Amino acid sequence: MRGRNTALLILLFLAGFTTVYILHSGPNVLQRLNRQSATFPKTLSKLDEYRLRYPDPYNDTVVLPSKEVMQKMDQGALGDLYHQYINSLQVFCRKVIRLGKLDDGGWDFCDDNRFRPRNNCLVYSYGIQFDFSFDDAIVKKYNCEVHAFDPSMRVGDHKHGANVFFHATGLSGDNMPSRGTNWKMRTLQKQREELGHSKRPIDFLKIDVEEWEWKALPQMIRSGTLKNVRQFAIELHITLRSEPNGAKYLLGLTVLKDLYDMGFRMFWTHRNLWCKFYPQNGASQRTGCHEVSFVNINKLN
C-alpha cells in the first residue's frame, strides 16, 4: 500500500512540474514550433514524395556535385566519384525480375505496380547479337510490342516472332552512316519518328551498343526524347580495357547527372567483370562496364 502511495505521489509531482513548465515556457515553445514550421517546405519534390511513399531503409545515395564543380576535378577524383556513384542505388524496387538469360542477354526489370508496363506497351531494344532472349521474354510476360535494333548482324529487317520486329539499324548521336562499317545509324528521336512512335511512350528502353552510348546519350538528353521513357536499362562502357582519362570520366558523370535531373533513378547495378583494369594511383581493381537499370520517377502508374 505504501509503495502505491509513493508511486502516486511521484506521478502527481511530475504532472504538476510539467504543467508549471508549460505555463511559464509555453509562448517560447510555441515560437520555436512556429519557426520550425516556417522553415519546413510546404510542398515536397517528386523524389521526396516518392521516398515517403516507398521508403528504402538501405538507401545510401551518392549525390553528384554541379557540372561546374566536376569540371575542376582531376582525373583521380573524377574516377573515384564515377565508380562510387555507378555502384550505388537511388530508389528501392520491391520486385526486381530478370528477363532473358541469367548471363549476357538478360536484363533486370522493376515489376512493381507503379512501374510495370501497361496495356499496349512499347519496348525498344538496342544491341541484339543474335540473342533475342530478353525480347521474347518481355513479349511472353507483358505482350509488349518490341522493336529490336542491331546493324552488326548482317541480316535485313524482318519480323523475328510474335510482336518482335527486327531493324538492321544502330543507335548514334546523328543520322549518318557509321564510318568504316557503313551501318545505318539513327538517333532515338529519328527512329521513333520513322516508326510512327513520336507521341507514344516507351515502357522499356534497353541499350547495349559497345561505347556508342556516349555518342547517343547526349543527343537523347538534349532532344528530350528520354522524357517519355518509363524504364531504362543500359550497359555503360566507360572503358573496355585501360583506365579512362579525365575527359571520359567527366563525360560519363555529366550524362549521369543529366539523367538524374530528368527523373531517372538507379534501382539496380551490376559490374561486368570482362572490362577490368587497375588504376594508376594504386587503387583497387575496377571494372569499366556496368549494367544499370533506371526507373523514371516522373512516370509512375
mmCIF file of C-alpha atoms in Angstrom:
data_model
loop_
_atom_site.group_PDB
_atom_site.id
_atom_site.type_symbol
_atom_site.label_atom_id
_atom_site.label_comp_id
_atom_site.label_asym_id
_atom_site.label_seq_id
_atom_site.Cartn_x
_atom_site.Cartn_y
_atom_site.Cartn_z
ATOM 1 C CA MET A 1 0.000 0.000 0.000
ATOM 2 C CA ARG A 2 2.811 2.349 0.961
ATOM 3 C CA GLY A 3 4.577 1.619 -2.370
ATOM 4 C CA ARG A 4 1.459 2.521 -4.343
ATOM 5 C CA ASN A 5 1.122 5.804 -2.457
ATOM 6 C CA THR A 6 4.757 6.646 -3.185
ATOM 7 C CA ALA A 7 4.298 5.965 -6.898
ATOM 8 C CA LEU A 8 1.143 8.078 -6.951
ATOM 9 C CA LEU A 9 2.927 10.987 -5.274
ATOM 10 C CA ILE A 10 5.749 10.807 -7.838
ATOM 11 C CA LEU A 11 3.270 10.875 -10.736
ATOM 12 C CA LEU A 12 1.427 13.845 -9.216
ATOM 13 C CA PHE A 13 4.726 15.695 -8.748
ATOM 14 C CA LEU A 14 5.771 15.091 -12.371
ATOM 15 C CA ALA A 15 2.373 16.197 -13.677
ATOM 16 C CA GLY A 16 2.494 19.376 -11.593
ATOM 17 C CA PHE A 17 6.057 20.168 -12.654
ATOM 18 C CA THR A 18 5.160 19.691 -16.361
ATOM 19 C CA THR A 19 2.126 21.966 -16.025
ATOM 20 C CA VAL A 20 4.154 24.735 -14.376
ATOM 21 C CA TYR A 21 6.890 24.447 -17.049
ATOM 22 C CA ILE A 22 4.392 24.736 -19.917
ATOM 23 C CA LEU A 23 2.665 27.728 -18.287
ATOM 24 C CA HIS A 24 5.966 29.592 -17.917
ATOM 25 C CA SER A 25 7.606 28.428 -21.178
ATOM 26 C CA GLY A 26 4.603 27.869 -23.405
ATOM 27 C CA PRO A 27 4.945 31.040 -25.508
ATOM 28 C CA ASN A 28 8.628 30.334 -26.143
ATOM 29 C CA VAL A 29 7.849 26.740 -27.065
ATOM 30 C CA LEU A 30 5.152 27.907 -29.463
ATOM 31 C CA GLN A 31 7.537 30.403 -31.043
ATOM 32 C CA ARG A 32 10.108 27.683 -31.636
ATOM 33 C CA LEU A 33 7.485 25.439 -33.212
ATOM 34 C CA ASN A 34 6.317 28.271 -35.430
ATOM 35 C CA ARG A 35 9.878 28.954 -36.576
ATOM 36 C CA GLN A 36 10.414 25.264 -37.403
ATOM 37 C CA SER A 37 7.167 25.035 -39.352
ATOM 38 C CA ALA A 38 8.084 28.195 -41.263
ATOM 39 C CA THR A 39 11.363 26.663 -42.452
ATOM 40 C CA PHE A 40 9.845 23.263 -43.330
ATOM 41 C CA PRO A 41 8.928 23.055 -47.041
ATOM 42 C CA LYS A 42 5.205 23.252 -47.680
ATOM 43 C CA THR A 43 5.488 21.192 -50.876
ATOM 44 C CA LEU A 44 7.707 18.162 -51.436
ATOM 45 C CA SER A 45 9.734 17.439 -54.535
ATOM 46 C CA LYS A 46 8.744 14.403 -56.596
ATOM 47 C CA LEU A 47 11.752 12.495 -55.259
ATOM 48 C CA ASP A 48 10.980 13.348 -51.601
ATOM 49 C CA GLU A 49 7.346 12.413 -52.152
ATOM 50 C CA TYR A 50 8.449 9.138 -53.754
ATOM 51 C CA ARG A 51 10.757 8.322 -50.840
ATOM 52 C CA LEU A 52 7.988 8.986 -48.327
ATOM 53 C CA ARG A 53 5.623 6.687 -50.205
ATOM 54 C CA TYR A 54 8.207 3.951 -50.801
ATOM 55 C CA PRO A 55 10.885 4.205 -48.079
ATOM 56 C CA ASP A 56 14.111 2.275 -48.567
ATOM 57 C CA PRO A 57 15.953 1.634 -45.279
ATOM 58 C CA TYR A 58 19.119 0.704 -47.174
ATOM 59 C CA ASN A 59 19.344 3.807 -49.378
ATOM 60 C CA ASP A 60 22.868 5.212 -49.485
ATOM 61 C CA THR A 61 22.609 7.535 -52.459
ATOM 62 C CA VAL A 62 25.700 9.312 -53.722
ATOM 63 C CA VAL A 63 24.777 12.827 -54.883
ATOM 64 C CA LEU A 64 26.760 14.307 -57.766
ATOM 65 C CA PRO A 65 28.028 17.885 -57.443
ATOM 66 C CA SER A 66 27.301 20.512 -60.086
ATOM 67 C CA LYS A 67 28.887 20.226 -63.509
ATOM 68 C CA GLU A 68 30.975 23.330 -62.750
ATOM 69 C CA VAL A 69 32.459 21.619 -59.686
ATOM 70 C CA MET A 70 33.162 18.389 -61.582
ATOM 71 C CA GLN A 71 34.915 20.302 -64.370
ATOM 72 C CA LYS A 72 37.516 21.445 -61.821
ATOM 73 C CA MET A 73 38.224 17.931 -60.506
ATOM 74 C CA ASP A 74 41.284 15.975 -61.606
ATOM 75 C CA GLN A 75 41.255 12.525 -63.195
ATOM 76 C CA GLY A 76 41.720 10.670 -59.910
ATOM 77 C CA ALA A 77 38.859 12.444 -58.152
ATOM 78 C CA LEU A 78 36.572 12.029 -61.166
ATOM 79 C CA GLY A 79 37.346 8.310 -61.290
ATOM 80 C CA ASP A 80 36.622 7.842 -57.583
ATOM 81 C CA LEU A 81 33.334 9.725 -57.927
ATOM 82 C CA TYR A 82 32.227 7.837 -61.041
ATOM 83 C CA HIS A 83 32.816 4.378 -59.566
ATOM 84 C CA GLN A 84 31.248 5.314 -56.248
ATOM 85 C CA TYR A 85 28.171 6.708 -57.995
ATOM 86 C CA ILE A 86 27.686 3.936 -60.551
ATOM 87 C CA ASN A 87 27.771 1.304 -57.805
ATOM 88 C CA SER A 88 25.120 2.939 -55.574
ATOM 89 C CA LEU A 89 21.327 2.679 -55.710
ATOM 90 C CA GLN A 90 18.868 5.556 -55.563
ATOM 91 C CA VAL A 91 15.407 4.020 -55.243
ATOM 92 C CA PHE A 92 14.047 0.765 -53.920
ATOM 93 C CA CYS A 93 12.302 -1.674 -56.262
ATOM 94 C CA ARG A 94 10.498 -4.385 -54.310
ATOM 95 C CA LYS A 95 10.307 -6.842 -57.195
ATOM 96 C CA VAL A 96 13.332 -6.974 -59.481
ATOM 97 C CA ILE A 97 12.967 -9.648 -62.152
ATOM 98 C CA ARG A 98 15.360 -10.926 -64.793
ATOM 99 C CA LEU A 99 14.003 -11.087 -68.334
ATOM 100 C CA GLY A 100 16.006 -13.246 -70.708
ATOM 101 C CA LYS A 101 19.135 -15.229 -69.916
ATOM 102 C CA LEU A 102 20.776 -15.169 -66.492
ATOM 103 C CA ASP A 103 24.115 -14.290 -68.101
ATOM 104 C CA ASP A 104 24.713 -11.914 -71.036
ATOM 105 C CA GLY A 105 21.474 -11.298 -72.882
ATOM 106 C CA GLY A 106 19.159 -10.934 -69.882
ATOM 107 C CA TRP A 107 18.200 -7.642 -68.227
ATOM 108 C CA ASP A 108 16.877 -6.593 -64.834
ATOM 109 C CA PHE A 109 13.442 -5.046 -64.741
ATOM 110 C CA CYS A 110 11.315 -3.440 -61.990
ATOM 111 C CA ASP A 111 7.998 -5.271 -61.799
ATOM 112 C CA ASP A 112 6.485 -3.065 -59.072
ATOM 113 C CA ASN A 113 2.928 -1.932 -59.851
ATOM 114 C CA ARG A 114 3.963 1.696 -60.136
ATOM 115 C CA PHE A 115 6.429 0.949 -62.969
ATOM 116 C CA ARG A 116 5.065 -2.202 -64.603
ATOM 117 C CA PRO A 117 4.204 -1.893 -68.332
ATOM 118 C CA ARG A 118 0.618 -1.049 -69.119
ATOM 119 C CA ASN A 119 -1.594 -2.294 -71.939
ATOM 120 C CA ASN A 120 -0.271 -1.626 -75.453
ATOM 121 C CA CYS A 121 3.278 -1.373 -74.054
ATOM 122 C CA LEU A 122 6.216 -0.463 -76.302
ATOM 123 C CA VAL A 123 9.836 -1.668 -75.990
ATOM 124 C CA TYR A 124 12.965 -0.546 -77.848
ATOM 125 C CA SER A 125 15.889 -2.968 -77.574
ATOM 126 C CA TYR A 126 19.289 -1.870 -78.938
ATOM 127 C CA GLY A 127 22.095 -4.427 -79.265
ATOM 128 C CA ILE A 128 20.981 -7.998 -80.045
ATOM 129 C CA GLN A 129 23.904 -10.004 -81.464
ATOM 130 C CA PHE A 130 21.527 -12.865 -82.360
ATOM 131 C CA ASP A 131 20.256 -13.133 -78.764
ATOM 132 C CA PHE A 132 16.525 -12.350 -78.577
ATOM 133 C CA SER A 133 16.023 -13.921 -75.136
ATOM 134 C CA PHE A 134 15.138 -10.579 -73.473
ATOM 135 C CA ASP A 135 12.856 -9.524 -76.318
ATOM 136 C CA ASP A 136 10.995 -12.833 -76.369
ATOM 137 C CA ALA A 137 10.676 -12.861 -72.564
ATOM 138 C CA ILE A 138 9.115 -9.394 -72.324
ATOM 139 C CA VAL A 139 6.585 -10.310 -75.033
ATOM 140 C CA LYS A 140 5.703 -13.511 -73.180
ATOM 141 C CA LYS A 141 5.220 -11.728 -69.850
ATOM 142 C CA TYR A 142 3.570 -8.444 -70.905
ATOM 143 C CA ASN A 143 2.637 -8.931 -74.581
ATOM 144 C CA CYS A 144 4.541 -5.738 -75.478
ATOM 145 C CA GLU A 145 5.356 -4.569 -78.985
ATOM 146 C CA VAL A 146 9.145 -4.937 -79.220
ATOM 147 C CA HIS A 147 11.446 -3.293 -81.751
ATOM 148 C CA ALA A 148 14.948 -4.790 -81.747
ATOM 149 C CA PHE A 149 17.891 -2.979 -83.382
ATOM 150 C CA ASP A 150 21.347 -4.165 -84.436
ATOM 151 C CA PRO A 151 23.250 -3.182 -87.613
ATOM 152 C CA SER A 152 26.146 -5.582 -86.993
ATOM 153 C CA MET A 153 24.271 -8.869 -87.606
ATOM 154 C CA ARG A 154 24.249 -8.519 -91.417
ATOM 155 C CA VAL A 155 20.624 -9.528 -91.713
ATOM 156 C CA GLY A 156 17.825 -7.383 -93.088
ATOM 157 C CA ASP A 157 14.758 -6.011 -91.369
ATOM 158 C CA HIS A 158 12.315 -8.782 -90.523
ATOM 159 C CA LYS A 159 9.704 -9.972 -88.042
ATOM 160 C CA HIS A 160 11.548 -12.181 -85.572
ATOM 161 C CA GLY A 161 8.484 -13.558 -83.803
ATOM 162 C CA ALA A 162 5.183 -12.649 -82.215
ATOM 163 C CA ASN A 163 5.357 -8.885 -81.576
ATOM 164 C CA VAL A 164 9.163 -8.698 -82.109
ATOM 165 C CA PHE A 165 10.278 -6.626 -85.102
ATOM 166 C CA PHE A 166 13.970 -6.534 -86.056
ATOM 167 C CA HIS A 167 15.636 -3.496 -87.660
ATOM 168 C CA ALA A 168 19.174 -3.515 -89.059
ATOM 169 C CA THR A 169 19.777 -0.053 -87.624
ATOM 170 C CA GLY A 170 22.150 1.215 -84.943
ATOM 171 C CA LEU A 171 21.917 3.939 -82.307
ATOM 172 C CA SER A 172 24.034 7.087 -82.579
ATOM 173 C CA GLY A 173 24.122 10.824 -81.976
ATOM 174 C CA ASP A 174 23.347 11.643 -85.624
ATOM 175 C CA ASN A 175 21.693 10.018 -88.644
ATOM 176 C CA MET A 176 24.804 9.494 -90.771
ATOM 177 C CA PRO A 177 26.126 6.011 -91.711
ATOM 178 C CA SER A 178 28.906 4.780 -89.439
ATOM 179 C CA ARG A 179 32.448 5.258 -90.682
ATOM 180 C CA GLY A 180 34.225 2.134 -91.853
ATOM 181 C CA THR A 181 31.302 -0.267 -91.433
ATOM 182 C CA ASN A 182 28.763 1.955 -93.231
ATOM 183 C CA TRP A 183 25.999 0.799 -90.867
ATOM 184 C CA LYS A 184 22.640 2.537 -90.960
ATOM 185 C CA MET A 185 22.522 4.711 -87.824
ATOM 186 C CA ARG A 186 19.752 6.750 -86.269
ATOM 187 C CA THR A 187 19.181 8.883 -83.206
ATOM 188 C CA LEU A 188 16.455 7.623 -80.891
ATOM 189 C CA GLN A 189 14.406 10.666 -81.840
ATOM 190 C CA LYS A 190 14.658 9.960 -85.578
ATOM 191 C CA GLN A 191 13.989 6.256 -85.121
ATOM 192 C CA ARG A 192 10.781 6.971 -83.224
ATOM 193 C CA GLU A 193 9.684 9.359 -85.969
ATOM 194 C CA GLU A 194 10.328 6.790 -88.706
ATOM 195 C CA LEU A 195 8.344 4.114 -86.857
ATOM 196 C CA GLY A 196 5.491 6.469 -86.022
ATOM 197 C CA HIS A 197 6.154 6.373 -82.255
ATOM 198 C CA SER A 198 6.944 10.044 -81.599
ATOM 199 C CA LYS A 199 3.929 10.531 -79.339
ATOM 200 C CA ARG A 200 3.886 7.025 -77.877
ATOM 201 C CA PRO A 201 5.656 6.401 -74.538
ATOM 202 C CA ILE A 202 8.401 3.775 -74.415
ATOM 203 C CA ASP A 203 7.743 1.454 -71.477
ATOM 204 C CA PHE A 204 11.207 -0.107 -71.554
ATOM 205 C CA LEU A 205 14.359 1.038 -73.345
ATOM 206 C CA LYS A 206 17.341 -1.312 -73.408
ATOM 207 C CA ILE A 207 20.737 -0.230 -74.773
ATOM 208 C CA ASP A 208 23.899 -2.323 -75.139
ATOM 209 C CA VAL A 209 25.843 -0.812 -78.024
ATOM 210 C CA GLU A 210 29.527 -1.133 -77.071
ATOM 211 C CA GLU A 211 30.503 2.515 -76.395
ATOM 212 C CA TRP A 212 28.143 4.023 -78.998
ATOM 213 C CA GLU A 213 26.046 5.104 -75.999
ATOM 214 C CA TRP A 214 28.434 8.039 -75.419
ATOM 215 C CA LYS A 215 27.510 9.401 -78.869
ATOM 216 C CA ALA A 216 23.792 8.684 -78.487
ATOM 217 C CA LEU A 217 23.010 9.671 -74.883
ATOM 218 C CA PRO A 218 23.926 13.387 -75.062
ATOM 219 C CA GLN A 219 21.634 13.814 -78.094
ATOM 220 C CA MET A 220 18.849 11.846 -76.393
ATOM 221 C CA ILE A 221 19.112 14.154 -73.375
ATOM 222 C CA ARG A 222 19.292 17.395 -75.392
ATOM 223 C CA SER A 223 16.290 16.474 -77.542
ATOM 224 C CA GLY A 224 14.157 15.419 -74.564
ATOM 225 C CA THR A 225 13.471 12.042 -76.195
ATOM 226 C CA LEU A 226 14.020 10.231 -72.895
ATOM 227 C CA LYS A 227 11.242 12.089 -71.078
ATOM 228 C CA ASN A 228 8.645 9.598 -72.304
ATOM 229 C CA VAL A 229 10.699 6.533 -71.293
ATOM 230 C CA ARG A 230 9.428 4.745 -68.176
ATOM 231 C CA GLN A 231 12.243 2.222 -67.569
ATOM 232 C CA PHE A 232 15.735 2.298 -68.977
ATOM 233 C CA ALA A 233 18.463 -0.369 -68.844
ATOM 234 C CA ILE A 234 21.896 0.218 -70.323
ATOM 235 C CA GLU A 235 25.390 -1.174 -70.253
ATOM 236 C CA LEU A 236 27.724 1.765 -69.749
ATOM 237 C CA HIS A 237 31.238 1.226 -71.108
ATOM 238 C CA ILE A 238 33.368 3.944 -69.545
ATOM 239 C CA THR A 239 36.272 1.838 -70.857
ATOM 240 C CA LEU A 240 36.758 -1.622 -72.312
ATOM 241 C CA ARG A 241 40.322 -2.182 -71.130
ATOM 242 C CA SER A 242 42.611 0.656 -69.997
ATOM 243 C CA GLU A 243 41.915 3.289 -67.347
ATOM 244 C CA PRO A 244 39.758 6.180 -68.675
ATOM 245 C CA ASN A 245 41.211 9.688 -68.806
ATOM 246 C CA GLY A 246 39.639 12.634 -67.029
ATOM 247 C CA ALA A 247 37.644 13.742 -70.080
ATOM 248 C CA LYS A 248 35.962 10.338 -70.410
ATOM 249 C CA TYR A 249 35.068 10.245 -66.716
ATOM 250 C CA LEU A 250 33.686 13.783 -66.942
ATOM 251 C CA LEU A 251 31.520 12.784 -69.927
ATOM 252 C CA GLY A 252 30.155 9.807 -68.013
ATOM 253 C CA LEU A 253 29.394 11.831 -64.892
ATOM 254 C CA THR A 254 27.775 14.628 -66.906
ATOM 255 C CA VAL A 255 25.456 12.140 -68.626
ATOM 256 C CA LEU A 256 24.581 10.508 -65.299
ATOM 257 C CA LYS A 257 23.808 13.878 -63.726
ATOM 258 C CA ASP A 258 21.581 14.817 -66.674
ATOM 259 C CA LEU A 259 19.723 11.506 -66.355
ATOM 260 C CA TYR A 260 19.201 12.144 -62.638
ATOM 261 C CA ASP A 261 17.900 15.646 -63.302
ATOM 262 C CA MET A 262 15.416 14.194 -65.814
ATOM 263 C CA GLY A 263 13.991 11.891 -63.138
ATOM 264 C CA PHE A 264 15.875 8.635 -63.764
ATOM 265 C CA ARG A 265 16.868 6.747 -60.607
ATOM 266 C CA MET A 266 19.046 3.639 -60.396
ATOM 267 C CA PHE A 267 17.387 0.649 -58.774
ATOM 268 C CA TRP A 268 19.865 -1.986 -59.972
ATOM 269 C CA THR A 269 23.526 -2.018 -60.965
ATOM 270 C CA HIS A 270 25.827 -4.882 -61.918
ATOM 271 C CA ARG A 271 29.556 -4.980 -62.690
ATOM 272 C CA ASN A 272 30.607 -6.684 -65.916
ATOM 273 C CA LEU A 273 33.964 -8.185 -64.938
ATOM 274 C CA TRP A 274 35.084 -8.523 -68.554
ATOM 275 C CA CYS A 275 36.247 -4.867 -68.509
ATOM 276 C CA LYS A 276 38.649 -4.980 -65.545
ATOM 277 C CA PHE A 277 41.578 -2.596 -65.095
ATOM 278 C CA TYR A 278 43.936 -1.311 -62.387
ATOM 279 C CA PRO A 279 44.009 2.472 -61.743
ATOM 280 C CA GLN A 280 47.421 4.108 -61.976
ATOM 281 C CA ASN A 281 47.042 5.619 -58.491
ATOM 282 C CA GLY A 282 47.265 2.169 -56.932
ATOM 283 C CA ALA A 283 43.570 1.879 -56.020
ATOM 284 C CA SER A 284 41.788 -1.465 -56.087
ATOM 285 C CA GLN A 285 40.942 -3.127 -59.387
ATOM 286 C CA ARG A 286 37.880 -1.676 -61.098
ATOM 287 C CA THR A 287 35.591 -2.572 -63.966
ATOM 288 C CA GLY A 288 34.749 -0.184 -66.779
ATOM 289 C CA CYS A 289 31.439 -1.823 -67.746
ATOM 290 C CA HIS A 290 28.245 -1.653 -65.706
ATOM 291 C CA GLU A 291 24.740 -2.861 -66.492
ATOM 292 C CA VAL A 292 22.492 -0.249 -64.895
ATOM 293 C CA SER A 293 18.692 -0.192 -64.640
ATOM 294 C CA PHE A 294 16.727 3.015 -64.075
ATOM 295 C CA VAL A 295 13.102 3.917 -63.395
ATOM 296 C CA ASN A 296 11.652 7.311 -64.275
ATOM 297 C CA ILE A 297 10.001 8.706 -61.131
ATOM 298 C CA ASN A 298 8.097 11.200 -63.290
ATOM 299 C CA LYS A 299 6.244 8.288 -64.931
ATOM 300 C CA LEU A 300 4.632 6.487 -62.005
ATOM 301 C CA ASN A 301 1.484 4.454 -62.679
#
